[in-house]
Coordinates of C-alpha atoms and ligand atoms in Angstrom, one line a residue:
X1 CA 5.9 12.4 -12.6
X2 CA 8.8 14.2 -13.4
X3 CA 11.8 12.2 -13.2
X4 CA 15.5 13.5 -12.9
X5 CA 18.3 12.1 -13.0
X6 CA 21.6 13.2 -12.1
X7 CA 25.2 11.3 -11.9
X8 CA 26.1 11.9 -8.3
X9 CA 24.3 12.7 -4.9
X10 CA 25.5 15.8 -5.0
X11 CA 24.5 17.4 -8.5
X12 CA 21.0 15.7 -7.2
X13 CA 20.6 17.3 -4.5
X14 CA 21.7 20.8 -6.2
X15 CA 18.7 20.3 -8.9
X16 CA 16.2 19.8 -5.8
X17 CA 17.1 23.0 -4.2
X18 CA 17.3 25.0 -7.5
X19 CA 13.3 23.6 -7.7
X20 CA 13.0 24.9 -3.9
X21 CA 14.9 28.2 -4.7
X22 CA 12.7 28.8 -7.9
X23 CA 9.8 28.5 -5.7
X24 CA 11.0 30.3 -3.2
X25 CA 11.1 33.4 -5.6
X26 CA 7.5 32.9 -6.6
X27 CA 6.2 32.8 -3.1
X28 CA 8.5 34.4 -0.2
X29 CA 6.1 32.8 2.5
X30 CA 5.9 29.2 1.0
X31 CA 4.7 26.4 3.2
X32 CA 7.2 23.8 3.4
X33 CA 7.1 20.1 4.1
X34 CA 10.6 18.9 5.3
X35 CA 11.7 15.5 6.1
X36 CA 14.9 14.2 8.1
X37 CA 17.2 11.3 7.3
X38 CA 20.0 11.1 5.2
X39 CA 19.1 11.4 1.5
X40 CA 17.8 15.2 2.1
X41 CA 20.8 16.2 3.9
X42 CA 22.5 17.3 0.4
X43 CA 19.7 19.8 -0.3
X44 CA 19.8 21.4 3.2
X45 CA 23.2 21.6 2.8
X46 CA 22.7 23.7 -0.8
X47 CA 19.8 25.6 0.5
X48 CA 21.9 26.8 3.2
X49 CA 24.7 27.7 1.0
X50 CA 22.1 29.6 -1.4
X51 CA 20.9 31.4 1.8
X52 CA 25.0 32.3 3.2
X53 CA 26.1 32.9 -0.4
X54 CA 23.7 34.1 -2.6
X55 CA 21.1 35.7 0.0
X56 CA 18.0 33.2 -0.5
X57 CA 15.5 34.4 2.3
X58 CA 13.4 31.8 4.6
X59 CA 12.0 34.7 6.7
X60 CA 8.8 34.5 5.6
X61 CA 8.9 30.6 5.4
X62 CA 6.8 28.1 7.7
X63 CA 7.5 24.8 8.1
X64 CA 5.8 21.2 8.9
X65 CA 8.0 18.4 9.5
X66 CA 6.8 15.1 8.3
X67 CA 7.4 13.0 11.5
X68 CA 9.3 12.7 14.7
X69 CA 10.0 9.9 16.9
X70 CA 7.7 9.4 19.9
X71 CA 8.9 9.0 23.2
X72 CA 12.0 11.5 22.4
X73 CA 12.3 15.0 23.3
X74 CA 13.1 18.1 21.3
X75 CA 16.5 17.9 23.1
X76 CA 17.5 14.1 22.4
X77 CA 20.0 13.8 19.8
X78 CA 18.2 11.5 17.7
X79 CA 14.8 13.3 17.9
X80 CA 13.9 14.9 14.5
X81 CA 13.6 18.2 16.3
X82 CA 17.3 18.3 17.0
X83 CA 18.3 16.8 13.3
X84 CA 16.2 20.1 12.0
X85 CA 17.6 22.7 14.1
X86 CA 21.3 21.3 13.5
X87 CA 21.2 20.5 9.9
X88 CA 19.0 23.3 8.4
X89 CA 16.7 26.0 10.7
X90 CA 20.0 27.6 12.7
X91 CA 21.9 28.5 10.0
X92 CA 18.8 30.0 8.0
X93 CA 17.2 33.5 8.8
X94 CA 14.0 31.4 9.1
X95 CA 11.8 32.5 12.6
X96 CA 11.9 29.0 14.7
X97 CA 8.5 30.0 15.9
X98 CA 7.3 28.9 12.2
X99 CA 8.8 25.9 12.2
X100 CA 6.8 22.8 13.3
X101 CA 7.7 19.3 13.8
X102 CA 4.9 16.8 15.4
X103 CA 5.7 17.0 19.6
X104 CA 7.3 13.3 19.9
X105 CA 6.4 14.2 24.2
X106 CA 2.6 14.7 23.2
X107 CA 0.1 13.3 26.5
X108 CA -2.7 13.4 24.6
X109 CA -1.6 12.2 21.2
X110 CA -4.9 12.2 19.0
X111 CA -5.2 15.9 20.0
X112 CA -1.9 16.4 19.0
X113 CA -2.6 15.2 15.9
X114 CA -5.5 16.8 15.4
X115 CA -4.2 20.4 16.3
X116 CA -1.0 19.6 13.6
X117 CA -3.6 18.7 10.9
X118 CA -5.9 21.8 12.1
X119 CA -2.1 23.7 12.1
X120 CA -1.4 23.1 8.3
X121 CA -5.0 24.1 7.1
X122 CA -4.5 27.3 8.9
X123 CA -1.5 28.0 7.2
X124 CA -3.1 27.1 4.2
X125 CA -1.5 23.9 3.6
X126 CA 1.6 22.7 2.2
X127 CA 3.0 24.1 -1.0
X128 CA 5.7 22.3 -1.6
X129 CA 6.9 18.9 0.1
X130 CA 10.2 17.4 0.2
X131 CA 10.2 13.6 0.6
X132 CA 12.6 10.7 1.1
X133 CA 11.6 6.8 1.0
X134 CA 12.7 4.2 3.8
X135 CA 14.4 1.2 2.9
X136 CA 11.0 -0.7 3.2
X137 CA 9.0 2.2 0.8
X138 CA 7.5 3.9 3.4
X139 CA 7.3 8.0 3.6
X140 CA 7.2 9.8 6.3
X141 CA 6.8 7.1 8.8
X142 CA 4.0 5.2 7.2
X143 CA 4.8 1.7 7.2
X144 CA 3.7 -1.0 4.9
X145 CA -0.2 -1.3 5.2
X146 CA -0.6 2.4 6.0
X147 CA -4.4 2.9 4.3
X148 CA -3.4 5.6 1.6
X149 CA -6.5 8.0 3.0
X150 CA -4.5 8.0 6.6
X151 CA -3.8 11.0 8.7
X152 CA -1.4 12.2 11.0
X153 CA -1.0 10.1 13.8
X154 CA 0.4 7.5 16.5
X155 CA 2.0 4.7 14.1
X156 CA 4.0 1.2 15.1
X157 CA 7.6 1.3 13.4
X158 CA 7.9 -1.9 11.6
X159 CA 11.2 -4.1 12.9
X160 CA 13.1 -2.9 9.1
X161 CA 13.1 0.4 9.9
X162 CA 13.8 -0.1 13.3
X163 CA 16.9 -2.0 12.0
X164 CA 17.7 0.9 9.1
X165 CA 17.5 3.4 11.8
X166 CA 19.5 1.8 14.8
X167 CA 22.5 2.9 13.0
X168 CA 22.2 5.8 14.4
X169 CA 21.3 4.9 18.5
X170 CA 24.2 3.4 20.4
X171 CA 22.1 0.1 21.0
X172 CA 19.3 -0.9 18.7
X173 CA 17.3 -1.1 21.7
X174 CA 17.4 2.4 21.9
X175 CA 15.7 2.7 19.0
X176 CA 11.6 4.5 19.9
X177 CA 9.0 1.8 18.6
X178 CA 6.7 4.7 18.0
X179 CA 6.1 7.5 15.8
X180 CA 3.6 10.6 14.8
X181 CA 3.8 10.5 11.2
X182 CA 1.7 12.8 8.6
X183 CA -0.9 10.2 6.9
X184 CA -0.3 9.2 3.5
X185 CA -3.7 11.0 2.8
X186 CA -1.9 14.3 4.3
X187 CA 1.0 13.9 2.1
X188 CA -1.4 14.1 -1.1
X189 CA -3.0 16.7 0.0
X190 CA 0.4 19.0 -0.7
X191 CA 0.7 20.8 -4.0
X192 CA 4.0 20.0 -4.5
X193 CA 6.0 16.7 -4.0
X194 CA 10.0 16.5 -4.4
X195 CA 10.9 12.9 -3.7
X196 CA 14.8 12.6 -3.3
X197 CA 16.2 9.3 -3.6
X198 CA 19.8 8.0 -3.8
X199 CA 21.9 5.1 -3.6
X200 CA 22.1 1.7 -5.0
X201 CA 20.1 0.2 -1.7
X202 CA 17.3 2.3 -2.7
X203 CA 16.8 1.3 -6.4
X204 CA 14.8 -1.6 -6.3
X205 CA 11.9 -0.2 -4.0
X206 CA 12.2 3.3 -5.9
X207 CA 11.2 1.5 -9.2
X208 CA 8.4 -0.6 -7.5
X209 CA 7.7 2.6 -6.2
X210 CA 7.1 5.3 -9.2
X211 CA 6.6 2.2 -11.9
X212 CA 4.9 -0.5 -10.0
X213 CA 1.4 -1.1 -8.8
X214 CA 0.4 1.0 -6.4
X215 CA 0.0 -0.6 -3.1
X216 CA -0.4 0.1 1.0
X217 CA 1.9 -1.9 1.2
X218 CA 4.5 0.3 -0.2
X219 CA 3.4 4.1 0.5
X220 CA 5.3 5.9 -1.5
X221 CA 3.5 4.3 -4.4
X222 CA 0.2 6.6 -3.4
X223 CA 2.9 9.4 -5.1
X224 CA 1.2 8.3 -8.4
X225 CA -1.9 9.6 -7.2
X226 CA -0.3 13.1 -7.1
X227 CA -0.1 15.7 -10.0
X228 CA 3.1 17.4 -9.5
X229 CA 5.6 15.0 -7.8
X230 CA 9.5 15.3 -9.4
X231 CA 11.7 12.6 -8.4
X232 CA 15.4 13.3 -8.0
X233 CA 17.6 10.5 -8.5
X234 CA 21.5 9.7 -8.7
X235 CA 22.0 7.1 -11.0
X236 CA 22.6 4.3 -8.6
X237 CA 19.4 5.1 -7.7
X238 CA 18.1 5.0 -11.0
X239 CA 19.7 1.7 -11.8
X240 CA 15.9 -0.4 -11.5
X241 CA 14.2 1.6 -13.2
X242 CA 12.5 1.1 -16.6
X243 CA 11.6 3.9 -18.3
X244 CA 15.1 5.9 -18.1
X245 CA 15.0 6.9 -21.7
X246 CA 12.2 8.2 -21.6
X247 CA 12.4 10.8 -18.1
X248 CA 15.5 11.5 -20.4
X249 CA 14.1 12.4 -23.0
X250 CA 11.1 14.0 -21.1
X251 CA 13.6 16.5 -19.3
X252 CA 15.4 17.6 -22.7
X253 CA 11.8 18.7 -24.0
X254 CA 11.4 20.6 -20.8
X255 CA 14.6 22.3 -21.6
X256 CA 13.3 23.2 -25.1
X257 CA 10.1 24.4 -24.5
X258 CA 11.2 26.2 -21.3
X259 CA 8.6 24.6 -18.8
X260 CA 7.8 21.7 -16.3
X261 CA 6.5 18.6 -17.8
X262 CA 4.7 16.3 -14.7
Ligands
LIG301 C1 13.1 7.6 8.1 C2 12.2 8.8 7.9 C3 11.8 9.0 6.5 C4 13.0 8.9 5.6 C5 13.6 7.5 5.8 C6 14.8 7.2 4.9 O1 12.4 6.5 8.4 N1 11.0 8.8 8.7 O2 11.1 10.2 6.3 O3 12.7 9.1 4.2 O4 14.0 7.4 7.1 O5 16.0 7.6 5.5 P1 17.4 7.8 4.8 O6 17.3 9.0 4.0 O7 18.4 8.0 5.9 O8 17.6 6.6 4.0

């Protein structure tokens, strides 16, 4: 794993979309993973200033969204659809017809699942994926015990993140109890991972994360089963973790010998 750290949230999220922008230039009709919440809002917020500003082009990008609520339509405030369309796809020349996010209205939900699974092979799967971690180590929306060889579909939200999330629902009844998530095993199937993580909140289940055992009962931990994953973190973030002097040291080689070291 790559592991970089940067002092705020905003110089963070900057090095994540300079990654996306750099692979954006090697492949004009990458397949992105995108996830909603509000660690990756920094990077949408660069990547649309590098599209407005310096002309960075999403035409030819598609797009799979990680998860979505179930039981909330496109049109609901809260419903992943509507975070997407708000806080990156409108102001992007990306086409909306190549943007996905898993139907939270689905009837017939293992179909649905099936056809989004079938819809990534057919684009030829996910280059690059951008991650964030719930408060309980989950990605996407795979909650603790998720098997790490799981799929996309139908999940249970555990009571945490139903509490993490309520913050954003006028009651915490509000808050869906369901979820189509992308498995864990559809996750490493991607070529690329960008984890973003900041915050102090976040610090302790980051480290158990990327330098603990890895365990169901902490998803993102299946990351270490992945080849190219680079972490982004603030240094609140960072605060947990171990091995800091060595992803130092690790990134200042990079510098010097001009390429990624995962
Ligand atoms: C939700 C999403 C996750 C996200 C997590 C963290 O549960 N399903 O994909 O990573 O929240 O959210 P935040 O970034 O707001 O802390």
């Amino acid at each position: 794993m790559r592991v970089i750290i940067r002092k705020t949230y905003e110089e963070m999220s900057k090095e994540a979309a300079a990654l996306v922008k750099k692979r954006l230039q090697q492949k004009p009709n990458l397949v992105l993973g995108l996830a909603t919440g509000s660690t990756p809002l920094g990077l949408y917020r660069e990547l649309i200033r590098l599209h407005q500003e310096e002309n960075l082009s999403f035409k030819n990008v598609r797009t799979f969204n990680l998860d979505e609520y179930y039981g909330l339509a496109p049109t609901h405030q809260q419903s992943y659809r509507y975070f997407m369309d708000t806080n990156l796809f409108n102001h992007l020349d990306i086409d909306k017809k190549n943007t996905r996010v898993p139907d939270g209205m689905a009837a017939d939900v293992e179909a649905f699942c099936l056809a989004y699974e079938e819809a990534i092979r057919r684009s030829g799967g996910i280059d690059l994926q951008v991650l964030g971690i719930g408060g309980d180590g989950h990605i996407g929306f795979n909650e603790p015990g998720s098997s790490l060889a799981s799929r996309t579909r139908l999940v249970a939200l555990d009571e945490q993140t139903i509490n993490d999330n309520a913050r954003f629902f006028a009651r915490k009844e509000d808050v869906p109890r369901f979820a189509i998530t992308m498995g864990v095993g559809t996750v490493l199937e991607v070529r690329e991972i960008i984890l973003l993580v900041n915050g102090a909140k976040k610090a302790e289940i980051l480290a158990r994360a990327i330098e603990g055992p890895v365990t169901s009962l902490i998803s993102a931990s299946a990351l270490q089963f992945h080849q190219r994953v680079s972490v982004f973190l603030d240094e609140p973030a960072a605060s947990a973790l171990k091995r800091v002097a060595y992803y130092r040291f690790s990134e200042e080689a990079e510098k010097k010998i001009g390429r990624e070291i995962f």
